[in-house]
Coordinates of C-alpha atoms in Angstrom, one line a residue:
Chain A
M1 CA -44.3 32.7 -22.0
D2 CA -42.9 29.6 -24.6
Q3 CA -40.6 31.6 -26.4
K4 CA -38.4 33.2 -23.9
F5 CA -37.8 29.5 -22.8
T6 CA -36.5 29.5 -27.3
K7 CA -33.2 32.1 -26.0
M8 CA -30.9 30.5 -23.4
D9 CA -31.4 30.1 -20.2
E10 CA -29.3 29.3 -17.1
Y11 CA -30.6 25.7 -15.6
A12 CA -28.8 23.9 -12.2
L13 CA -28.5 20.7 -12.5
I14 CA -29.2 19.0 -8.8
M15 CA -27.5 16.0 -7.5
R16 CA -29.3 13.9 -5.0
H17 CA -28.5 11.5 -3.3
E18 CA -29.6 8.9 -1.2
D19 CA -26.7 7.7 0.9
G20 CA -23.5 10.2 0.9
T21 CA -21.4 8.9 3.8
K22 CA -20.2 6.4 1.9
I23 CA -16.5 5.5 2.2
A24 CA -15.0 4.9 -1.3
S25 CA -12.1 3.2 -2.4
P26 CA -9.2 5.0 -4.2
E27 CA -10.4 3.3 -7.3
Q28 CA -13.9 4.3 -7.8
M29 CA -13.2 7.8 -6.4
Q30 CA -11.0 7.9 -9.6
I31 CA -13.4 7.1 -11.5
W32 CA -15.8 9.3 -10.5
M33 CA -13.0 12.1 -10.3
K34 CA -13.2 11.5 -13.8
Q35 CA -16.6 10.6 -15.1
T36 CA -17.5 14.2 -13.7
M37 CA -14.8 15.7 -15.5
D38 CA -15.6 14.0 -18.6
W39 CA -19.2 15.0 -18.6
I40 CA -18.7 18.2 -17.3
G41 CA -16.4 18.3 -20.0
D42 CA -18.9 17.2 -22.5
I43 CA -20.8 20.4 -21.7
A44 CA -17.9 22.6 -21.2
A45 CA -17.2 21.5 -25.2
K46 CA -19.9 22.1 -26.5
N47 CA -19.5 26.0 -24.0
K48 CA -22.5 25.5 -22.4
F49 CA -21.1 25.0 -19.0
V50 CA -21.2 27.9 -16.1
S51 CA -19.8 26.9 -13.2
G52 CA -20.4 24.1 -10.6
T53 CA -19.2 23.0 -6.9
G54 CA -19.4 20.4 -4.9
L55 CA -21.2 20.4 -1.5
L56 CA -19.9 18.8 1.4
F57 CA -21.1 16.3 3.1
D58 CA -19.5 16.4 6.7
G59 CA -20.2 19.1 9.3
A60 CA -23.6 19.9 7.5
K61 CA -26.5 20.9 9.4
V62 CA -30.2 20.7 9.1
V63 CA -31.1 24.0 11.3
G64 CA -35.6 23.5 11.4
H65 CA -38.2 25.7 12.5
G66 CA -38.0 27.6 15.6
G67 CA -34.2 27.5 15.0
V68 CA -33.7 23.6 15.8
V69 CA -30.2 23.0 14.7
T70 CA -29.0 18.9 14.0
D71 CA -26.2 17.5 12.1
G72 CA -26.9 16.3 9.4
P73 CA -29.2 15.5 6.7
F74 CA -28.4 12.3 7.5
G75 CA -30.6 10.3 9.7
E76 CA -33.4 12.7 9.8
I77 CA -34.0 12.9 6.0
K78 CA -33.3 9.8 3.2
E79 CA -32.0 12.2 0.8
T80 CA -29.2 15.2 0.1
I81 CA -28.6 17.2 -2.7
G82 CA -24.2 16.5 -3.2
G83 CA -23.9 19.3 -5.2
L84 CA -24.9 21.1 -8.6
I85 CA -23.9 22.5 -11.8
V86 CA -24.9 25.5 -14.0
V87 CA -25.5 25.2 -17.4
K88 CA -27.0 27.4 -20.1
A89 CA -29.8 25.0 -22.1
D90 CA -31.8 25.8 -25.3
S91 CA -34.5 24.5 -23.8
V92 CA -35.2 22.1 -20.9
E93 CA -35.5 19.7 -22.7
E94 CA -31.5 20.0 -23.5
A95 CA -30.8 20.3 -19.6
I96 CA -32.8 17.5 -19.0
E97 CA -29.9 15.6 -21.4
F98 CA -27.1 17.3 -19.7
A99 CA -28.1 15.9 -16.4
K100 CA -28.7 12.5 -17.6
G101 CA -25.3 11.9 -17.7
C102 CA -24.2 12.2 -15.1
P103 CA -22.1 9.8 -12.8
V104 CA -23.9 10.4 -9.6
L105 CA -27.2 8.7 -11.5
Q106 CA -25.1 5.0 -11.8
G107 CA -26.2 5.0 -7.8
E108 CA -29.5 2.9 -7.3
G109 CA -32.3 6.2 -5.6
N110 CA -30.6 8.9 -6.6
T111 CA -31.9 11.8 -8.7
M112 CA -30.9 15.2 -10.4
E113 CA -32.5 17.3 -10.2
V114 CA -33.1 20.0 -12.9
R115 CA -34.1 23.9 -13.2
R116 CA -34.4 26.7 -14.4
I117 CA -33.3 30.2 -12.9
A118 CA -34.6 32.7 -11.9
K119 CA -33.0 35.6 -13.9
N120 CA -33.7 38.6 -12.1
D121 CA -34.4 40.7 -15.0
G122 CA -38.3 40.5 -15.9
T123 CA -37.4 38.5 -18.5
H124 CA -39.0 35.0 -16.6
Chain B
M1 CA -0.3 13.0 -14.6
E2 CA -3.9 13.1 -15.8
Q3 CA -5.7 14.1 -13.1
P4 CA -8.5 11.2 -12.3
E5 CA -5.0 9.4 -12.0
L6 CA -3.9 12.2 -9.4
I7 CA -6.5 11.2 -6.3
I8 CA -4.8 7.8 -6.4
H9 CA -1.3 8.7 -6.6
L10 CA -1.8 11.3 -3.9
F11 CA -3.7 8.5 -1.9
R12 CA -0.9 6.3 -2.6
T13 CA 1.8 9.1 -0.7
E14 CA -0.8 11.5 1.3
Y15 CA -3.3 8.8 3.4
R16 CA -0.5 6.7 5.7
K17 CA 1.2 10.3 6.6
I18 CA -2.7 11.5 7.2
V19 CA -3.5 8.4 9.0
A20 CA -0.8 9.1 10.7
V21 CA -0.2 12.1 12.8
L22 CA -4.3 11.9 13.3
C23 CA -3.4 8.0 14.9
K24 CA -0.5 9.8 17.1
R25 CA -2.5 12.2 17.9
F26 CA -6.0 11.2 18.9
G27 CA -3.9 7.7 20.2
F28 CA -4.9 3.8 18.7
D29 CA -8.3 4.4 20.6
Q30 CA -8.8 5.8 17.9
I31 CA -7.6 5.1 14.5
E32 CA -10.5 3.6 13.1
T33 CA -11.3 7.8 13.5
A34 CA -8.2 8.6 12.2
E35 CA -8.7 6.3 9.2
D36 CA -11.9 7.8 8.5
I37 CA -11.3 11.4 8.5
A38 CA -8.3 9.5 6.7
A39 CA -10.3 8.3 4.4
D40 CA -13.2 10.7 4.1
T41 CA -10.5 14.1 3.3
F42 CA -10.1 12.1 -0.1
V43 CA -14.0 11.7 -0.6
T44 CA -13.8 15.3 -0.3
A45 CA -11.0 15.8 -3.1
A46 CA -13.2 13.6 -4.9
Q47 CA -16.2 15.5 -5.2
T48 CA -15.0 18.8 -5.0
W49 CA -12.2 18.5 -7.4
P50 CA -13.5 17.9 -10.3
M51 CA -15.9 21.2 -10.1
R52 CA -13.6 23.0 -8.9
G53 CA -10.7 22.3 -10.9
I54 CA -7.2 20.3 -8.7
P55 CA -6.0 23.2 -6.3
P56 CA -2.8 24.7 -6.9
N57 CA -1.5 22.8 -3.8
P58 CA -3.2 19.4 -3.9
V59 CA -1.4 18.3 -0.8
A60 CA -1.3 21.3 1.4
W61 CA -4.8 21.6 0.2
L62 CA -5.3 17.5 1.7
Y63 CA -3.3 18.4 4.2
N64 CA -6.0 21.4 5.5
V65 CA -8.8 19.2 4.9
A66 CA -7.8 16.4 6.6
K67 CA -7.1 19.8 9.6
N68 CA -10.2 21.0 9.5
K69 CA -11.8 17.7 10.4
A70 CA -10.0 17.0 13.0
R71 CA -10.5 20.0 14.8
N72 CA -14.1 18.9 14.1
H73 CA -14.3 15.7 15.7
L74 CA -12.4 17.0 18.4
Q75 CA -14.5 19.7 19.3
R76 CA -17.8 17.0 19.0
E77 CA -15.3 15.7 21.4
T78 CA -14.8 17.9 23.9
V79 CA -18.9 18.8 23.0
F80 CA -19.5 16.2 24.4
N81 CA -17.0 15.4 27.3
E82 CA -18.1 18.5 29.1
K83 CA -21.9 17.4 28.5
V84 CA -21.3 14.0 30.1
G85 CA -18.8 13.8 32.1
P86 CA -18.7 17.7 34.0
E87 CA -15.3 17.1 35.9
L88 CA -13.7 15.6 32.3
I89 CA -13.6 19.4 31.4
H90 CA -9.6 20.6 32.7
T91 CA -8.3 17.6 30.4
S92 CA -10.3 17.6 27.7
S93 CA -10.4 21.9 27.3
G94 CA -8.5 23.4 25.2
L95 CA -7.6 20.2 23.4
Y96 CA -8.9 20.9 20.3
E97 CA -7.4 23.9 20.1
Q98 CA -3.6 22.8 19.4
D99 CA -3.0 21.8 15.7
I100 CA -3.6 19.1 14.0
D101 CA 0.7 19.1 13.2
L102 CA 1.4 18.1 9.5
S103 CA 4.6 19.1 9.3
P104 CA 7.4 16.8 7.2
Q105 CA 8.8 16.7 10.8
N106 CA 5.8 15.0 12.8
I107 CA 4.5 13.3 9.9
N108 CA 7.6 11.3 9.9
D109 CA 8.0 11.2 13.5
S110 CA 4.8 9.8 13.6
Q111 CA 5.2 7.7 11.4
L112 CA 7.8 6.0 12.8
Q113 CA 6.6 5.4 15.9
M114 CA 3.5 3.7 14.4
M115 CA 6.4 1.7 13.3
F116 CA 6.6 0.1 16.5
A117 CA 3.4 0.5 17.8
I118 CA 2.0 -2.1 15.0
C119 CA 5.0 -4.4 15.3
H120 CA 4.2 -4.5 18.1
P121 CA 5.2 -7.5 20.0
S122 CA 1.5 -8.9 21.2
I123 CA -0.4 -9.1 18.1
P124 CA 0.9 -12.2 15.4
A125 CA 3.1 -11.1 12.2
E126 CA 0.8 -11.8 10.1
A127 CA -1.6 -9.0 11.3
Q128 CA 1.7 -6.7 12.1
I129 CA 1.9 -7.7 7.9
G130 CA -1.4 -6.8 7.3
L131 CA -1.9 -4.0 9.6
S132 CA 1.7 -2.0 8.0
L133 CA 0.0 -2.7 4.5
R134 CA -3.1 -0.6 5.3
I135 CA -1.8 2.2 8.0
L136 CA 2.0 2.6 6.7
C137 CA 1.7 2.2 3.2
G138 CA -2.1 2.8 2.0
F139 CA -2.8 -0.4 0.5
G140 CA -7.0 -1.1 -0.1
I141 CA -8.2 -3.9 1.6
D142 CA -8.5 -5.7 -2.0
E143 CA -4.4 -5.4 -2.5
I144 CA -4.2 -6.7 0.8
A145 CA -6.1 -9.9 -0.2
A146 CA -4.3 -10.2 -3.2
A147 CA -1.1 -9.7 -1.8
F148 CA -1.9 -12.9 0.4
L149 CA -4.4 -14.7 -2.1
S150 CA -6.8 -14.5 0.7
N151 CA -10.5 -12.6 0.8
K152 CA -11.7 -9.0 2.1
D153 CA -13.4 -10.5 4.6
T154 CA -10.7 -12.6 6.0
I155 CA -8.4 -10.0 5.7
N156 CA -10.8 -7.1 7.4
K157 CA -11.5 -10.3 10.1
R158 CA -7.5 -10.4 10.5
L159 CA -7.3 -6.5 10.9
F160 CA -9.5 -5.6 13.3
R161 CA -8.0 -8.8 15.6
A162 CA -5.4 -7.2 15.8
K163 CA -6.5 -3.5 16.3
E164 CA -8.4 -4.6 19.5
K165 CA -5.6 -6.0 20.7
L166 CA -3.6 -3.0 20.0
R167 CA -6.2 -1.2 21.7
G168 CA -6.6 -3.4 25.1
G169 CA -3.2 -3.4 25.4
K170 CA -2.7 0.0 25.8
V171 CA -0.2 0.1 23.1
R172 CA 1.2 3.7 22.7
I173 CA 2.1 5.2 19.8
E174 CA 6.1 6.2 21.0
L175 CA 9.4 4.7 20.1
P176 CA 10.8 2.9 22.6
G177 CA 13.8 3.7 24.8
A178 CA 17.5 3.5 24.4
A179 CA 16.8 0.6 26.4
E180 CA 14.7 -2.5 24.8
L181 CA 14.9 -0.7 21.4
D182 CA 17.0 -3.4 19.7
E183 CA 14.3 -5.8 21.4
R184 CA 11.3 -3.9 20.0
L185 CA 13.8 -3.5 16.4
D186 CA 13.0 -7.4 15.4
P187 CA 10.1 -7.1 15.0
V188 CA 9.3 -4.4 13.2
L189 CA 12.4 -5.7 11.1
R190 CA 11.1 -8.8 11.1
T191 CA 8.6 -8.2 9.1
I192 CA 9.5 -5.3 6.8
Y193 CA 11.4 -8.7 6.2
L194 CA 8.0 -10.3 5.4
L195 CA 7.5 -7.6 3.5
F196 CA 9.5 -7.7 0.6
N197 CA 9.8 -11.1 0.7
E198 CA 6.0 -11.2 0.4
G199 CA 6.4 -9.4 -3.2
Y200 CA 9.7 -10.9 -4.1
Y201 CA 8.7 -14.5 -3.2
S202 CA 5.0 -14.0 -3.6
V203 CA 2.6 -16.5 -5.8
S204 CA 0.9 -13.5 -6.7
Q205 CA 1.2 -13.2 -9.9
N206 CA 0.9 -9.7 -9.7
Q207 CA 3.7 -8.5 -11.0
V208 CA 3.2 -4.3 -10.2
L209 CA 1.3 -5.2 -7.2
R210 CA 4.9 -8.1 -6.3
K211 CA 7.4 -5.0 -6.7
E212 CA 5.1 -2.5 -5.1
L213 CA 5.7 -4.5 -2.3
C214 CA 9.6 -4.4 -2.3
F215 CA 9.6 -0.8 -3.1
E216 CA 7.3 0.3 0.7
A217 CA 9.4 -2.5 2.3
I218 CA 12.8 -0.8 1.4
R219 CA 10.6 2.6 2.1
L220 CA 9.9 1.6 5.9
C221 CA 13.7 0.3 6.4
Y222 CA 14.4 4.1 4.8
M223 CA 12.2 5.9 7.9
L224 CA 13.8 4.0 10.1
I225 CA 18.0 4.8 8.7
D226 CA 16.9 8.3 7.9
N227 CA 16.2 8.8 12.4
R228 CA 19.1 8.8 14.3
E229 CA 17.8 6.5 17.1
T230 CA 16.9 3.3 14.2
N231 CA 19.6 3.9 12.2
K232 CA 21.3 0.8 13.7
P233 CA 24.3 -1.7 11.9
T234 CA 21.3 -4.8 11.5
V235 CA 18.5 -2.2 9.9
N236 CA 21.8 -1.3 7.5
A237 CA 22.4 -4.3 6.7
L238 CA 18.1 -5.1 5.9
L239 CA 18.3 -2.5 3.0
A240 CA 21.2 -3.4 1.8
L241 CA 19.7 -7.5 1.7
M242 CA 16.7 -5.7 0.0
L243 CA 18.8 -3.0 -2.3
F244 CA 20.8 -6.7 -3.6
H245 CA 18.0 -8.8 -4.5
A246 CA 16.0 -5.8 -5.7
S247 CA 18.5 -5.3 -8.6
R248 CA 17.5 -8.4 -10.1
F249 CA 13.8 -7.7 -9.6
E250 CA 13.5 -7.5 -13.1
A251 CA 15.6 -10.5 -14.2
R252 CA 14.0 -12.2 -12.0
T253 CA 10.9 -13.5 -14.5
G254 CA 10.4 -14.0 -18.2
K255 CA 9.2 -13.2 -20.6
N256 CA 5.5 -14.7 -19.3
R257 CA 6.6 -14.6 -16.2
E258 CA 8.2 -17.9 -15.7
L259 CA 10.4 -17.5 -12.5
V260 CA 13.9 -17.9 -14.2
L261 CA 16.4 -19.0 -11.8
Y262 CA 19.7 -17.4 -10.8
D263 CA 21.6 -19.1 -13.7
D264 CA 19.7 -18.7 -16.5
Q265 CA 19.0 -14.6 -15.8
D266 CA 20.1 -12.5 -17.9
T267 CA 22.9 -9.9 -16.4
S268 CA 21.7 -7.2 -18.1
L269 CA 19.0 -6.9 -16.7
W270 CA 20.3 -6.6 -12.5
D271 CA 20.1 -2.6 -11.6
T272 CA 23.8 -1.7 -11.4
D273 CA 22.0 1.8 -9.3
L274 CA 20.7 -0.7 -6.5
I275 CA 23.3 -2.3 -6.1
S276 CA 25.6 0.3 -5.3
R277 CA 23.2 1.5 -3.1
G278 CA 23.2 -1.5 -1.4
S279 CA 26.6 -1.9 -1.1
Y280 CA 26.1 2.2 0.4
F281 CA 24.2 0.8 3.4
F282 CA 25.8 -2.5 3.3
H283 CA 29.1 -0.8 3.7
C284 CA 27.5 0.9 7.2
A285 CA 26.3 -2.0 8.2
A286 CA 29.6 -3.4 9.1
S287 CA 30.1 -1.1 12.3
G288 CA 29.0 -2.3 15.5
D289 CA 29.3 -5.6 16.6
T290 CA 26.6 -7.4 16.2
L291 CA 26.2 -10.5 13.3
S292 CA 22.6 -10.6 12.2
K293 CA 21.2 -12.9 9.9
Y294 CA 20.7 -9.7 7.5
H295 CA 24.3 -9.6 7.5
L296 CA 24.5 -12.5 6.6
E297 CA 22.3 -12.8 3.9
A298 CA 23.0 -9.2 2.8
G299 CA 26.9 -10.3 2.5
I300 CA 25.0 -13.2 -0.1
A301 CA 23.1 -11.2 -2.4
Y302 CA 25.8 -8.7 -2.2
W303 CA 27.9 -11.5 -3.8
N304 CA 25.1 -13.2 -5.7
T305 CA 24.7 -9.3 -8.0
Q306 CA 28.7 -10.2 -8.9
K307 CA 28.8 -11.7 -12.1
T308 CA 31.4 -13.5 -12.6
D309 CA 31.9 -17.0 -11.6
S310 CA 34.5 -17.0 -9.5
I311 CA 36.1 -20.0 -6.7
E312 CA 36.3 -17.2 -4.1
K313 CA 32.3 -15.9 -5.2
W314 CA 31.4 -19.3 -4.1
E315 CA 33.7 -20.3 -1.3
S316 CA 31.4 -17.3 0.5
V317 CA 28.9 -18.3 -0.9
L318 CA 29.2 -21.9 1.1
Q319 CA 30.6 -20.2 4.4
L320 CA 27.7 -17.8 4.4
Y321 CA 25.5 -19.8 4.6
N322 CA 27.1 -22.3 6.8
Q323 CA 26.6 -19.5 9.1
L324 CA 22.9 -18.4 8.8
L325 CA 22.6 -21.8 8.9
A326 CA 23.8 -22.5 12.1
I327 CA 21.6 -18.7 13.7
E328 CA 18.3 -19.8 12.1
Y329 CA 17.6 -22.2 10.5
S330 CA 15.9 -22.3 6.8
P331 CA 14.6 -25.6 4.3
V332 CA 14.8 -22.6 1.7
A333 CA 18.2 -21.7 2.8
A334 CA 19.6 -25.4 2.6
L335 CA 18.7 -26.2 -0.1
N336 CA 20.7 -22.1 -1.4
R337 CA 23.9 -23.5 0.2
T338 CA 22.7 -26.5 -1.8
Y339 CA 23.2 -24.5 -5.3
A340 CA 26.6 -23.1 -3.7
L341 CA 27.8 -26.2 -2.7
S342 CA 27.2 -28.1 -6.4
K343 CA 29.4 -24.7 -7.7
T344 CA 32.6 -25.3 -5.0
R345 CA 32.5 -29.0 -4.7
G346 CA 31.4 -30.1 -7.3
K347 CA 27.7 -32.0 -8.8
E348 CA 28.1 -35.4 -6.9
Q349 CA 28.8 -33.6 -3.6
A350 CA 25.6 -31.2 -4.0
I351 CA 23.1 -33.9 -4.7
M352 CA 24.1 -36.2 -1.6
E353 CA 23.6 -33.3 0.6
A354 CA 20.2 -32.8 -1.2
E355 CA 19.4 -35.6 -1.2
Q356 CA 19.3 -35.2 2.7
L357 CA 17.4 -32.5 3.2
T358 CA 13.2 -33.0 3.6
L359 CA 11.6 -30.6 1.0
E360 CA 8.7 -32.5 -0.2
N361 CA 6.6 -30.4 -1.8
Y362 CA 8.7 -27.4 -2.7
T363 CA 9.1 -26.7 -7.2
F364 CA 12.3 -24.9 -6.6
Y365 CA 14.0 -28.1 -4.6
F366 CA 13.3 -30.4 -7.3
I367 CA 14.2 -28.6 -10.1
L368 CA 17.6 -27.9 -9.0
L369 CA 18.2 -31.6 -8.0
G370 CA 16.5 -31.8 -11.8
D371 CA 19.7 -29.4 -13.0
L372 CA 22.7 -31.2 -10.7
Y373 CA 20.9 -34.5 -11.9
T374 CA 21.5 -32.8 -16.5
G375 CA 25.2 -34.3 -17.3
I376 CA 25.1 -36.8 -14.4
D377 CA 22.5 -39.3 -14.9
T378 CA 20.1 -38.0 -17.7
E379 CA 17.5 -40.4 -16.2
M380 CA 17.2 -39.5 -12.5
A381 CA 17.0 -35.4 -13.9
R382 CA 14.2 -36.0 -15.2
K383 CA 12.2 -38.1 -12.6
N384 CA 13.1 -34.9 -10.9
L385 CA 11.9 -32.6 -13.4
L386 CA 8.7 -34.1 -13.6
K387 CA 8.2 -33.9 -9.8
A388 CA 8.6 -31.0 -9.9
L389 CA 5.9 -30.3 -12.7
S390 CA 3.6 -32.6 -10.4
I391 CA 3.9 -30.2 -8.0
T392 CA 3.8 -26.4 -9.5
K393 CA 0.8 -24.5 -10.3
N394 CA 1.5 -21.6 -11.7
T395 CA 1.1 -22.2 -16.1
P396 CA 4.6 -19.6 -16.6
D397 CA 7.2 -22.1 -14.3
K398 CA 6.0 -25.5 -15.7
E399 CA 6.6 -23.9 -19.6
A400 CA 10.0 -23.2 -17.6
I401 CA 10.2 -26.6 -16.6
R402 CA 8.9 -28.6 -19.6
R403 CA 11.7 -27.0 -20.9
K404 CA 13.9 -28.5 -19.6
I405 CA 13.1 -31.4 -19.4
D406 CA 13.2 -31.4 -23.5
L407 CA 16.6 -30.6 -23.0
L408 CA 18.0 -33.3 -21.2

């Protein structure tokens, strides 16, 4: 099993926010953008960046058991996903190192989830 | 422009347009919603652009996102109204199908109408300036607090109360009719004028911020001139006045940010482009039959852009100050008149006049007296400059005064 991990795997680095609804000042937004772009740039410079996407908070819905739809996730769920990037990494440790650089972690209570992506080619 | 800097730049130029259009669309009742949607649009940009790259047309992207957010808001509201009050269906359904109009024409109209709404006579001047900075100029609360040498809490409270007042007074976002236009234009012009002065004469040491305040005031005035209905002689006079003053912006502060008085300014730093633009609008101001204080002040400011020291210049300035003081007395105008007096009637006469003014805590009063006594009565010159030194709080100015004393 472990041997297969040494091949370059793809990992999703998922940003989890405690509260994504805070309105930031333009200065904070600028800092956030710069930090995020530098973070992604560092990974891309190692040719390990695959893709990234932000998830919008507004208009978010949570569909529950039995098809119950609520506005959310805020109010119901404390934590929400703000975005994710996909990277290539030699090991989960390397993916963790990438995740550590994410500016989201500057917010108290925020976390990064690191998940290896299933390859669907029978090798995992 | 680097990508992260772009968002601040766009916030400065586009936030106010989105707020004006949405607020016009929703009404003053929902001004906070309009502000939230506009701010939220930028949060969305900050969130997605680093991941996906800056879109090819960032402004169009922002407008689209703002439109969608506004539509969602209207839709939610309609659903709410239909559930809560079925009788409202007829008035509210279909509302959100109307497009949010972010065309250049509607942006301009909305901003102009907002200007009149914000400068409504029912709210105090201070609040009008604060709201203008926030809503028409897209300034952050921090910047407004810095401009007023105040703190965030005070500014927030002031803006909140002003909005309540506008809501309570059912102030409409529209241009006043022709009959009351002149009357309603007064507070608008006064706000622009105060906004400019806030930047030009402010005690704040933040040069960049001060300059920005001046140019925002000029921009708002341009908007009034761009509209046929509000393009009045007084508006042109105010614009000319501000352009003339702004032409000397660089020359007014020295290396150490101390204030450089008129006589000591390096005239090569005067901006000739702003002077000629000012002259153009001054010319446009000369139609009509009202002679406003802006006309007089623009006249004085015009002469101040003329480098040569002639009797004609100072005699004209003196007469303009005489008329200005007759329309509206202000201690600063009285002081400046004294300066003109010294140029036309000599220092002794000016000293006599100056000493009849009582401007106890005004640094420049004592600096002027010091200058007037220089070469006539060194002891009195020193006494006045020392007095100026004791009043002024800002270090660069203190140093400039000390240099004057040393030269006695």
